[in-house]
GROMACS .gro file of C-alpha atoms in nm:
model
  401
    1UNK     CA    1  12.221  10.618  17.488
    2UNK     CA    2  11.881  10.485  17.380
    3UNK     CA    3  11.796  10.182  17.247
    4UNK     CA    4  11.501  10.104  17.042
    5UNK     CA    5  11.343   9.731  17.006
    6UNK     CA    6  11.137   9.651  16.697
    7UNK     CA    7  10.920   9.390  16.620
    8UNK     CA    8  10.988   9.070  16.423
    9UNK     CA    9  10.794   9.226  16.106
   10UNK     CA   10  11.105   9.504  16.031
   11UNK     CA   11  11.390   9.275  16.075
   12UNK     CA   12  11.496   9.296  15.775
   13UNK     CA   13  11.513   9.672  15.796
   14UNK     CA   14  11.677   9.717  16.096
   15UNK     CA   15  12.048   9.812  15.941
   16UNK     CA   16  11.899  10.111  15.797
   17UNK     CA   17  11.783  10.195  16.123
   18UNK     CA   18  12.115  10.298  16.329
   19UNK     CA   19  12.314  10.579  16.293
   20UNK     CA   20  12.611  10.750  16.526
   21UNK     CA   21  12.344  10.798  16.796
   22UNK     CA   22  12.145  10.572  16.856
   23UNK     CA   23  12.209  10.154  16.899
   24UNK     CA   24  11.902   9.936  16.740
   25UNK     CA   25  11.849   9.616  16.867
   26UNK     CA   26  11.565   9.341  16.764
   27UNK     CA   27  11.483   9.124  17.069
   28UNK     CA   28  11.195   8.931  17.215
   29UNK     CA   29  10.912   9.143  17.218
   30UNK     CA   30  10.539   9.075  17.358
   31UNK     CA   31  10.355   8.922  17.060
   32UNK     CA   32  10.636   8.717  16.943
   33UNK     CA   33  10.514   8.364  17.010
   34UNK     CA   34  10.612   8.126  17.229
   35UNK     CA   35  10.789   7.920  16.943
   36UNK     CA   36  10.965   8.221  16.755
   37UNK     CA   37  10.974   8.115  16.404
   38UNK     CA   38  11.275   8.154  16.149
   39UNK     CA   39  11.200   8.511  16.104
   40UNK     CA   40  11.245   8.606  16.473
   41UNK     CA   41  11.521   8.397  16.488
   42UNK     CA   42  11.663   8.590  16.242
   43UNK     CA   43  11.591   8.959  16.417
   44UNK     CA   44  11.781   8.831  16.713
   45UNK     CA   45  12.066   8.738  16.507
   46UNK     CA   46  12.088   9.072  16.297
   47UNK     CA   47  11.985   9.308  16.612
   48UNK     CA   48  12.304   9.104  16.796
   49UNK     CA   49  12.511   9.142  16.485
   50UNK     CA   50  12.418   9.513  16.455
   51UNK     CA   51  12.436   9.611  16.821
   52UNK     CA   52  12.836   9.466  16.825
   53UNK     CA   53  12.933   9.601  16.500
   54UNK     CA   54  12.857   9.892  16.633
   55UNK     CA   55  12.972   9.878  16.993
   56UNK     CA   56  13.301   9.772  16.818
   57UNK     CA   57  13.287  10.110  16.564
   58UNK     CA   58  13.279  10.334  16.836
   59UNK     CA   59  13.599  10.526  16.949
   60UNK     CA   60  13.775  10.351  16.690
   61UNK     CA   61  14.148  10.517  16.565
   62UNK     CA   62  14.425  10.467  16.313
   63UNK     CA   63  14.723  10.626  16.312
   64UNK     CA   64  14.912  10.835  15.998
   65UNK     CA   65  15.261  10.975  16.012
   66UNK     CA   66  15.364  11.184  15.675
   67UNK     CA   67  15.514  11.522  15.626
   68UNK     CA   68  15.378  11.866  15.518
   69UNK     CA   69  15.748  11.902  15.337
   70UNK     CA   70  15.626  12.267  15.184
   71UNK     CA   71  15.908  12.214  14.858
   72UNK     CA   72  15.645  11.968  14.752
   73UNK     CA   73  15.443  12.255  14.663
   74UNK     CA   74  15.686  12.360  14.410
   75UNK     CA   75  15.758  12.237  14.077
   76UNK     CA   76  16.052  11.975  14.061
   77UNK     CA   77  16.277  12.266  13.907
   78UNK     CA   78  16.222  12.476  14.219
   79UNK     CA   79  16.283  12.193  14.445
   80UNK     CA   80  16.619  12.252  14.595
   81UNK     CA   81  16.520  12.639  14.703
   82UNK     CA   82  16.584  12.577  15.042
   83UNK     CA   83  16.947  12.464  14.976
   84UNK     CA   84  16.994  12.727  14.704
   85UNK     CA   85  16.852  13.002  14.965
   86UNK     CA   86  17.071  12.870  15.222
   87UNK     CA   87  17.412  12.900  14.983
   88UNK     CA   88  17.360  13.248  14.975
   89UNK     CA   89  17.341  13.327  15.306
   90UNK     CA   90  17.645  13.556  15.428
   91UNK     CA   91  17.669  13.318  15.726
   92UNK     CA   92  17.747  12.989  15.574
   93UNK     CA   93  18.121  12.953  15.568
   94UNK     CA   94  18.294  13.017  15.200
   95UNK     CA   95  18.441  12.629  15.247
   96UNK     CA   96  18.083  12.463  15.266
   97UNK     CA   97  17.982  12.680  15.001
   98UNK     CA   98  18.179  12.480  14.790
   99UNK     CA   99  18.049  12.095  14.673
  100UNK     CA  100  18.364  11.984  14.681
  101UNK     CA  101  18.369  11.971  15.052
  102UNK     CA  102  18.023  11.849  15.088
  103UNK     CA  103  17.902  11.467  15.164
  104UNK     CA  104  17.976  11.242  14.850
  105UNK     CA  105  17.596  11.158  14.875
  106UNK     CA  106  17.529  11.514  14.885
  107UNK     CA  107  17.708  11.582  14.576
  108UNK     CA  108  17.533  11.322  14.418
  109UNK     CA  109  17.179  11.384  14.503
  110UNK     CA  110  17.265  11.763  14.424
  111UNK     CA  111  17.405  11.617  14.026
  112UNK     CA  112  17.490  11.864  13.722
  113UNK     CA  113  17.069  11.979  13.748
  114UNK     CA  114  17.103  12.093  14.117
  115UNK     CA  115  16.892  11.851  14.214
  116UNK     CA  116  16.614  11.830  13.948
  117UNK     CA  117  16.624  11.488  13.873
  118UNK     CA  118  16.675  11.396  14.247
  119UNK     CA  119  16.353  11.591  14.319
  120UNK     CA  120  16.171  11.445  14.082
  121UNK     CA  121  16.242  11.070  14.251
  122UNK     CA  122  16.208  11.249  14.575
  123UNK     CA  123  15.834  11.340  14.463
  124UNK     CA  124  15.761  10.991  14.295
  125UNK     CA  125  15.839  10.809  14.647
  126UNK     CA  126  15.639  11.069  14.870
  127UNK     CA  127  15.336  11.063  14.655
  128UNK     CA  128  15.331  10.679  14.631
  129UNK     CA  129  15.319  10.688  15.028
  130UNK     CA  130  15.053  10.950  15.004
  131UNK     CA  131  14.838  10.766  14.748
  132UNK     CA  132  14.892  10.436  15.027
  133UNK     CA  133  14.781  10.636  15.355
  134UNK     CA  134  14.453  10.814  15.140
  135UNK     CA  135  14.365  10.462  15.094
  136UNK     CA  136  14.391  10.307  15.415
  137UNK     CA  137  14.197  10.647  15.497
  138UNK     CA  138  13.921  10.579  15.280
  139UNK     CA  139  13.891  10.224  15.371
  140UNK     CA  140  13.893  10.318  15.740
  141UNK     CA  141  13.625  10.622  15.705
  142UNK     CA  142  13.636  10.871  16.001
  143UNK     CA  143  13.430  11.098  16.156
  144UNK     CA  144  13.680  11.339  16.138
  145UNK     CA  145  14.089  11.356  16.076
  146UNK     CA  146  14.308  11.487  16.388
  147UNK     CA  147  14.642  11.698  16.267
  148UNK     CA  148  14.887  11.767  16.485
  149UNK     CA  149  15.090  12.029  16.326
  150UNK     CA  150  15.336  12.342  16.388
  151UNK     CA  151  15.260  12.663  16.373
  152UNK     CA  152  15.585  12.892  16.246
  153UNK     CA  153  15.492  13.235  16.349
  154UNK     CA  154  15.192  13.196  16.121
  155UNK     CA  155  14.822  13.213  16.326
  156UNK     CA  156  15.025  13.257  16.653
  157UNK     CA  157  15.289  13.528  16.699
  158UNK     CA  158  15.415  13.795  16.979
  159UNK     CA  159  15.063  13.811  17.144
  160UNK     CA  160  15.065  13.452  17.190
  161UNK     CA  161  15.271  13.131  17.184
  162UNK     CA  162  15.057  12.836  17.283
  163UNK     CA  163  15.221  12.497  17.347
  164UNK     CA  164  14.882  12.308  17.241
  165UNK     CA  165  14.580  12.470  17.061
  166UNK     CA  166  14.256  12.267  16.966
  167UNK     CA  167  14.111  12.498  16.664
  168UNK     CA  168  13.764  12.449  16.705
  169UNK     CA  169  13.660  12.598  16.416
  170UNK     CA  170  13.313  12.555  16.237
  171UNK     CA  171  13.522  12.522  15.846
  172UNK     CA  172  13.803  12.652  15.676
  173UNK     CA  173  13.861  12.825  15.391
  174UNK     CA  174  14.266  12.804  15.268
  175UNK     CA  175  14.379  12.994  14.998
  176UNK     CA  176  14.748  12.824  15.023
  177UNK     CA  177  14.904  12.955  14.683
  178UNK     CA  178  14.794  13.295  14.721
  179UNK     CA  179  15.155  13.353  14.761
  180UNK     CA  180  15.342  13.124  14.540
  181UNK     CA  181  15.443  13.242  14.170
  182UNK     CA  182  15.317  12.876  14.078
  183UNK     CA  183  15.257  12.523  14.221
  184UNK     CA  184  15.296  12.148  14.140
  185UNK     CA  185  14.914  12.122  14.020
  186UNK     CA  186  14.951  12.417  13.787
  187UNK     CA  187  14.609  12.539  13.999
  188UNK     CA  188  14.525  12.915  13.984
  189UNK     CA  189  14.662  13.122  14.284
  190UNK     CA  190  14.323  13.190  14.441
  191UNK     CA  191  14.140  12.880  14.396
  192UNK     CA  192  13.998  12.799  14.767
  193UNK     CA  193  14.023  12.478  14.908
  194UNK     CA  194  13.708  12.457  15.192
  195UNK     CA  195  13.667  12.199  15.494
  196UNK     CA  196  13.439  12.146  15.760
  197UNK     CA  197  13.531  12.141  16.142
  198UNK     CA  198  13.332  11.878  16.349
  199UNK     CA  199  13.156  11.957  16.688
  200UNK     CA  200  13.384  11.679  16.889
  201UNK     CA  201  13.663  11.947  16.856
  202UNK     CA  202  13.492  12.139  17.180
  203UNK     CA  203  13.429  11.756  17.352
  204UNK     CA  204  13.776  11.660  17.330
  205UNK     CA  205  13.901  12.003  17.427
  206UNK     CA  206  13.671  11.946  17.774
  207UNK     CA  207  13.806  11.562  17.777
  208UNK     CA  208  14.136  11.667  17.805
  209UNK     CA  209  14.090  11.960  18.072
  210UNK     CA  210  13.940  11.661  18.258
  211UNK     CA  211  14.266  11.421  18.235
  212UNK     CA  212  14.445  11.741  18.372
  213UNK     CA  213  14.594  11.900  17.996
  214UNK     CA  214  14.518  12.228  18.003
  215UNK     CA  215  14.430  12.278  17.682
  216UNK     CA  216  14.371  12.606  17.476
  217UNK     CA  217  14.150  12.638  17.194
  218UNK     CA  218  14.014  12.907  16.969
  219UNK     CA  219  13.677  12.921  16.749
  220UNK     CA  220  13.818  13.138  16.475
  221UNK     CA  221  14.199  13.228  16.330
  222UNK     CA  222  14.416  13.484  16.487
  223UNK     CA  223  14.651  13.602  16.251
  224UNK     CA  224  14.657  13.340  15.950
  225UNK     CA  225  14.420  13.468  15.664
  226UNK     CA  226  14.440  13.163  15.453
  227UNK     CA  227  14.236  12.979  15.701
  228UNK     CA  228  14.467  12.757  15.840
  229UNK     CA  229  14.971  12.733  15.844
  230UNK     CA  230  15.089  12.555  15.615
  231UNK     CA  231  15.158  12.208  15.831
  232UNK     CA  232  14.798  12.190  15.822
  233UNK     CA  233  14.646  12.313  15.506
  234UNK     CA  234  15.008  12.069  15.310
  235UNK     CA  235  14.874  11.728  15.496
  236UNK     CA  236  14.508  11.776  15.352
  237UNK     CA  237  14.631  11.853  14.997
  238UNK     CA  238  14.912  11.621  14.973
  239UNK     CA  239  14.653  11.347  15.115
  240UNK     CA  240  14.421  11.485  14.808
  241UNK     CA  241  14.700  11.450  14.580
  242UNK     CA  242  14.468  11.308  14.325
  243UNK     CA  243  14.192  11.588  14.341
  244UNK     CA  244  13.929  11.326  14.436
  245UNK     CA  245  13.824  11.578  14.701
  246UNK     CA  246  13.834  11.500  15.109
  247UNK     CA  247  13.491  11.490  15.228
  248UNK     CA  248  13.637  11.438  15.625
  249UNK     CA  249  13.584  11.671  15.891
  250UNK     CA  250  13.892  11.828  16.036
  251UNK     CA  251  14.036  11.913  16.375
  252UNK     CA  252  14.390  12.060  16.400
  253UNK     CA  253  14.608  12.063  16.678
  254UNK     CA  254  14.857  12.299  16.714
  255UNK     CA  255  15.172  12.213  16.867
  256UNK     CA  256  15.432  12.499  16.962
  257UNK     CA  257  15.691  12.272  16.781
  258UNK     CA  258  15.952  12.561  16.736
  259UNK     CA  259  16.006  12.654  17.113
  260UNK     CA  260  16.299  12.888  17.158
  261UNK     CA  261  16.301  12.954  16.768
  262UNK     CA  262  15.953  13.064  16.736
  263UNK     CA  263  15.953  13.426  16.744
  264UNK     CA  264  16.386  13.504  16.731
  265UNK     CA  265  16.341  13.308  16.433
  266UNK     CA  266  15.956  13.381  16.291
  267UNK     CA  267  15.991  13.026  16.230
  268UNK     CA  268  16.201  13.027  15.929
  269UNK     CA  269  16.617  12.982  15.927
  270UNK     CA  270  16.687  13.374  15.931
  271UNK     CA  271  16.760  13.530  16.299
  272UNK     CA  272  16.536  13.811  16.403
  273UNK     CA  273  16.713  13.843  16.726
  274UNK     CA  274  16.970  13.692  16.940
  275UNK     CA  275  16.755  13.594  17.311
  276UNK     CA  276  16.624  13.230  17.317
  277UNK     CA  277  16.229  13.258  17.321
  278UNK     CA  278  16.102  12.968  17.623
  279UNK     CA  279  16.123  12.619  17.513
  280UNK     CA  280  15.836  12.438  17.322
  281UNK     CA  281  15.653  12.148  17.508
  282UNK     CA  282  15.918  11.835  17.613
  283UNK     CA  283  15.872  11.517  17.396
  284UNK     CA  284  15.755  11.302  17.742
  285UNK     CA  285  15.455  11.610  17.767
  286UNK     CA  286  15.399  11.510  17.394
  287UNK     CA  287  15.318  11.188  17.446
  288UNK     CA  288  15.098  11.230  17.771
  289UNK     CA  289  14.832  11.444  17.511
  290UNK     CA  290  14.864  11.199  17.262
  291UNK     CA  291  14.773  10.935  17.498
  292UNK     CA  292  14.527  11.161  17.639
  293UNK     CA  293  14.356  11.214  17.292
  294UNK     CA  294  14.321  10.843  17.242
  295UNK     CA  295  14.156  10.807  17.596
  296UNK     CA  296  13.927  11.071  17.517
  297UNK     CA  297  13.813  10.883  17.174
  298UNK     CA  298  13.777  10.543  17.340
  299UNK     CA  299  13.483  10.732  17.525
  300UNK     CA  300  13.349  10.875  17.219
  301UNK     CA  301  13.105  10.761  16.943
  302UNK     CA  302  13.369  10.873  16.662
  303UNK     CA  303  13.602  10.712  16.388
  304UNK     CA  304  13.923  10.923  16.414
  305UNK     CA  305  14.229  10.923  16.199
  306UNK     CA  306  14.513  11.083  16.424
  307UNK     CA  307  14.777  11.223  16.186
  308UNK     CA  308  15.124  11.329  16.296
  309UNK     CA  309  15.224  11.569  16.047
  310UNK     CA  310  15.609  11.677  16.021
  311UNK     CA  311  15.959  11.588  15.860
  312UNK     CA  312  16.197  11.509  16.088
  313UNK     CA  313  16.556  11.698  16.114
  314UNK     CA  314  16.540  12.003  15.918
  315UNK     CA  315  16.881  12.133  15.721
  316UNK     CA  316  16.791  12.524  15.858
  317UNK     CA  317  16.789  12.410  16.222
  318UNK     CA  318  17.088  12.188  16.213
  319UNK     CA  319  17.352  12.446  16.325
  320UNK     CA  320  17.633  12.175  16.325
  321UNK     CA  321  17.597  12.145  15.984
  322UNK     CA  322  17.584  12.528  15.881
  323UNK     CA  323  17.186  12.486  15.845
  324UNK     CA  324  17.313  12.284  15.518
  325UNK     CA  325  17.168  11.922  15.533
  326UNK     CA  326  16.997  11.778  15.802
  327UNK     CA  327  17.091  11.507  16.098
  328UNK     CA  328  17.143  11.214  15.957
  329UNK     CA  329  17.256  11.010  16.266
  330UNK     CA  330  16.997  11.148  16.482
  331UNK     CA  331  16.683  11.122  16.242
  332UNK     CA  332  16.827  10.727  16.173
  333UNK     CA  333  16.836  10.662  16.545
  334UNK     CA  334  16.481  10.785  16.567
  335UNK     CA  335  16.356  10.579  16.249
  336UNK     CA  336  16.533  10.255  16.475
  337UNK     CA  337  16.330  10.321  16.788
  338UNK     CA  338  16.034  10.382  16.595
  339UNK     CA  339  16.040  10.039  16.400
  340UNK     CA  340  16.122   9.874  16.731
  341UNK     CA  341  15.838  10.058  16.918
  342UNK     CA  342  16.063  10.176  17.160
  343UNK     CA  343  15.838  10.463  17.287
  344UNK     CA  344  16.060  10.518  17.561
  345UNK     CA  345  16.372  10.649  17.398
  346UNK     CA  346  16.142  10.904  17.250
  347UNK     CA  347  15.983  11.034  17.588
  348UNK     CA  348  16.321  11.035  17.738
  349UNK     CA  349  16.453  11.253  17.467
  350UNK     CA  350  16.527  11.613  17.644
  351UNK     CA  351  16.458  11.946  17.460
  352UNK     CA  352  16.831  12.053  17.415
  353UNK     CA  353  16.876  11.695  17.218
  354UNK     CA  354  16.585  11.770  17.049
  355UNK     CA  355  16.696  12.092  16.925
  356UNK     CA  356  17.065  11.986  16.871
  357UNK     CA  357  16.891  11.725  16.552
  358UNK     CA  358  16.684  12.018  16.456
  359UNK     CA  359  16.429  11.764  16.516
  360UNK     CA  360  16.199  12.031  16.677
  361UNK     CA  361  15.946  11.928  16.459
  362UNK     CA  362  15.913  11.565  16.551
  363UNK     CA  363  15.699  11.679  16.840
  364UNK     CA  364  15.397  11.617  16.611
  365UNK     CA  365  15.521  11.296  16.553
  366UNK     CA  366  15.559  11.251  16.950
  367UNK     CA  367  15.183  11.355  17.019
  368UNK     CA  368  15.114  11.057  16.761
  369UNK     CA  369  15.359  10.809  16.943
  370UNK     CA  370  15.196  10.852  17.283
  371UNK     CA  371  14.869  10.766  17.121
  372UNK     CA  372  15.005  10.470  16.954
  373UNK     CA  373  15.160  10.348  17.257
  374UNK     CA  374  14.816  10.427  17.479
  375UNK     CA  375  14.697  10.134  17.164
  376UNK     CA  376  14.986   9.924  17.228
  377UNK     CA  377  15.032   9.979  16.854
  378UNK     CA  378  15.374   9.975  16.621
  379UNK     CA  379  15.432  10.163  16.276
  380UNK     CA  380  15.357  10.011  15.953
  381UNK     CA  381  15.659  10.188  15.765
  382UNK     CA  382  15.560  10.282  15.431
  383UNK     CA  383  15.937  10.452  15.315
  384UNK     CA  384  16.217  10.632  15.505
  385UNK     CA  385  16.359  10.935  15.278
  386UNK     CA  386  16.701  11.042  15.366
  387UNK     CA  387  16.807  11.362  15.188
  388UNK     CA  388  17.064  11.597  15.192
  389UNK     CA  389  16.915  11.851  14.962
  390UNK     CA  390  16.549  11.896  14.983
  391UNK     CA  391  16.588  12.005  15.368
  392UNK     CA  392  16.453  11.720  15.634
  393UNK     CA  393  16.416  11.324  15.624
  394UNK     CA  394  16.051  11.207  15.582
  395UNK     CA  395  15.903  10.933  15.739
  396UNK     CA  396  15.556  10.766  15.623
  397UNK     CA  397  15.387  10.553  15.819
  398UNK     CA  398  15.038  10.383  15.959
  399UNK     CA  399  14.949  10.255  16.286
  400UNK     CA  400  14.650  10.041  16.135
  401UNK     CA  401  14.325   9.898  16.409
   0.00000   0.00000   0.00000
C-alpha cells in the first residue's frame, strides 16, 4: 500500500484525495516550520482522522438473512400454487386432501379465498422486512453484495453438482419472468434486469483455496440462460422492491443446498427417480466457509454485505407431512438457537436431521452463521413468518457492524 504525504498548503483537500487504494496522510514535512502554525496543526489532525477512518472501512461486513420465497413473484391470487399443485398430486393421501383434517391454523390461513387474503398479509410483512434490510444496505454501502444461494437443477445439472461455486462472472443479465404468464410488478416478460460482477470474486476464490476450501468457480453460466437461478436473481429484486435500482456489485455463491434431492428430484417436489443422489455439504462444513469468507474480507480493502438467502423448512420436502406444510417444530427450534446465538446447535445439526425438516435449504443460512460467529455477532430479527400455506417459514434478519 502506498502512502502519499502532502504539504500543509492542501490540507484542506486531502479527503478528496483517498480512494479504495491508496491511504493519504498529511504529516510533518521539510518546510513546515519549526512552530507549525494552526494550519499544520490542522493537516495532522485531518491526515490522522482520514488515515483511521479508513483503516477502520477496510474489510468491513454486515450480515442479511431473507428469503428468495419464488410465490412472491406471483400475484396475491396465485399465491397458494404450491399448496394447490401439491393437492393434486396422486400421492398425497385422499384424507389430507381434505381441510377438515388439516391444522386448525391451516384451515384458517387457507380461509373461503384459498389463501388470498392470507397472501396478501404474507406479502405486506415480507416487503416491510425487505424495505428495512435495503436500508441498512444503503446506509452501510458495499463494494459488492455476497449471496449464498441454491441452485435447483438450474445452472448445474447431471454434468456437475458442485457443493460450493464462486461465479466469477464479469455481469449478469437475468431475464427472470421470461417464463411466468405475469408477475407482482405487472413488468413485461422480457424486460432485463443487468448487474455487474466485481474483480474480488477471483481474490476470495484464491483466499479460500489458501484456508484449505477447495473452492470451484466458473467465469460464465453453464446451463442457466437467464443469467443467474432464481435464489439469486429473487434476493436482488425483492431487495429492489421499490425499483430504485441496485447499483452494488454482485458475487454469488452457490451452495449445493439440495444434496440427495438434486438431480432424483431436479430440485422441485416431483420424483424423477428413486436412488438418493450424494448428500449436499454438512451444516458444520457450512459454517467453516462462512467463517472462511469473513477471514478472507478482514484482509481485504472491501465493504461486503454477506447475504444468506433461503426460507427455511419447505412444505415439498417435508415427507412427514405429505409435502403439505412445512416443519413447524423444527424451523421454531432453529429460530430459538438463532436468537440465542447458539451457533453450535446449528453446526452439530447432521444431514439426515437436516433433511428430515426439509430444512435443506438453511445451508445458505449456515454459510451466513459461521461468518457471524467468526464476528462474534447475533441476529437483529426483523419478523419470523410461520405458514402453513405459502410453502416454508421465512426468517429476516441483520447482523449489523
Amino acid at each position: 500500500m502506498e502512502c502519499f504525504r502532502y504539504s500543509h498548503a492542501i490540507c484542506l483537500t486531502l479527503a478528496r484525495q483517498i480512494d479504495n487504494n491508496c491511504i493519504v496522510v498529511a504529516d510533518r514535512s521539510t518546510d513546515w516550520p519549526e512552530q507549525p502554525t494552526l494550519s499544520h496543526q490542522m493537516a495532522l489532525g485531518l491526515g490522522s482522522v482520514l488515515y483511521q477512518q479508513r483503516r477502520q472501512a477496510m474489510g468491513e461486513i454486515l450480515g442479511i438473512g431473507l428469503t428468495h420465497y419464488p410465490g412472491l413473484m406471483a400475484p396475491d391470487e396465485d399465491r397458494a400454487f404450491p399448496l394447490t399443485r401439491m393437492l393434486r398430486n396422486p400421492n398425497v393421501s385422499a384424507e389430507l386432501k381434505n381441510p377438515s383434517n388439516w391444522p386448525e391454523p391451516m384451515r384458517i390461513e387457507f380461509g373461503e379465498d384459498e389463501g388470498v387474503s392470507s397472501a396478501k398479509d404474507h406479502r405486506a410483512r415480507l416487503v416491510k422486512g425487505f424495505r428495512k434490510q435495503r436500508e441498512e444496505l444503503d446506509a452501510f454501502n458495499p463494494d459488492f453484495v455476497l449471496i449464498w444461494g441454491d441452485d435447483q437443477y438450474e445452472n448445474f445439472k447431471e454434468d456437475i453438482i458442485p457443493p460450493f461455486c464462486i461465479m466469477a462472472y464479469d455481469n449478469f443479465d437475468c431475464t427472470p419472468f421470461a417464463h411466468r404468464k405475469n408477475n407482482a410488478w405487472g413488468e413485461p416478460n422480457d424486460k432485463v434486469f443487468s448487474y455487474k460482477g466485481h474483480p474480488g470474486a477471483k481474490q476470495l476464490v484464491t483466499k479460500l483455496i489458501e484456508q484449505g476450501i477447495d473452492m470451484a468457480y466458473s467465469y460464465k453460466p453453464l446451463h442457466e440462460e437467464g443469467g443467474l437461478g432464481h435464489a439469486f436473481i429473487n434476493t436482488l429484486l425483492y431487495l429492489d422492491y421499490d425499483r430504485k435500482g441496485f447499483p452494488y456489485a454482485v458475487i454469488p455463491f452457490s451452495v449445493n443446498c439440495y444434496g440427495s434431492k438434486v438431480i432424483r428430484n431436479q430440485g422441485g417436489a416431483i420424483e424423477f427417480g428413486t436412488a438418493d443422489d450424494p448428500p449436499g455439504p454438512t451444516a458444520k462444513r457450512c459454517m467453516e466457509v462462512g467463517a472462511a469468507v469473513v477471514r478472507a474480507i478482514q484482509d481485504s480493502p472491501w465493504r461486503v454485505a454477506l447475504i444468506a438467502s433461503s426460507s427455511w423448512s419447505h412444505a415439498f420436502l417435508t415427507d412427514k407431512h405429505d409435502k403439505l406444510w412445512p416443519d413447524q417444530e423444527s424451523d421454531r427450534a432453529r429460530f430459538e438457537e438463532l436468537k440465542a446465538g447458539d451457533y453450535d446447535a446449528w453446526r452439530n445439526l447432521s444431514t439426515p436431521q437436516i433433511e428430515a425438516a426439509g430444512q435443506q435449504e438453511m445451508l445458505n443460512w449456515m454459510c451466513l452463521a459461521g461468518a457471524m460467529e467468526e464476528l462474534d455477532r447475533k441476529a437483529e430479527i426483523l419478523d419470523y413468518i410461520e405458514t402453513y400455506v405459502f410453502n416454508s417459514e421465512k426468517c429476516l434478519a441483520l447482523f449489523k457492524p
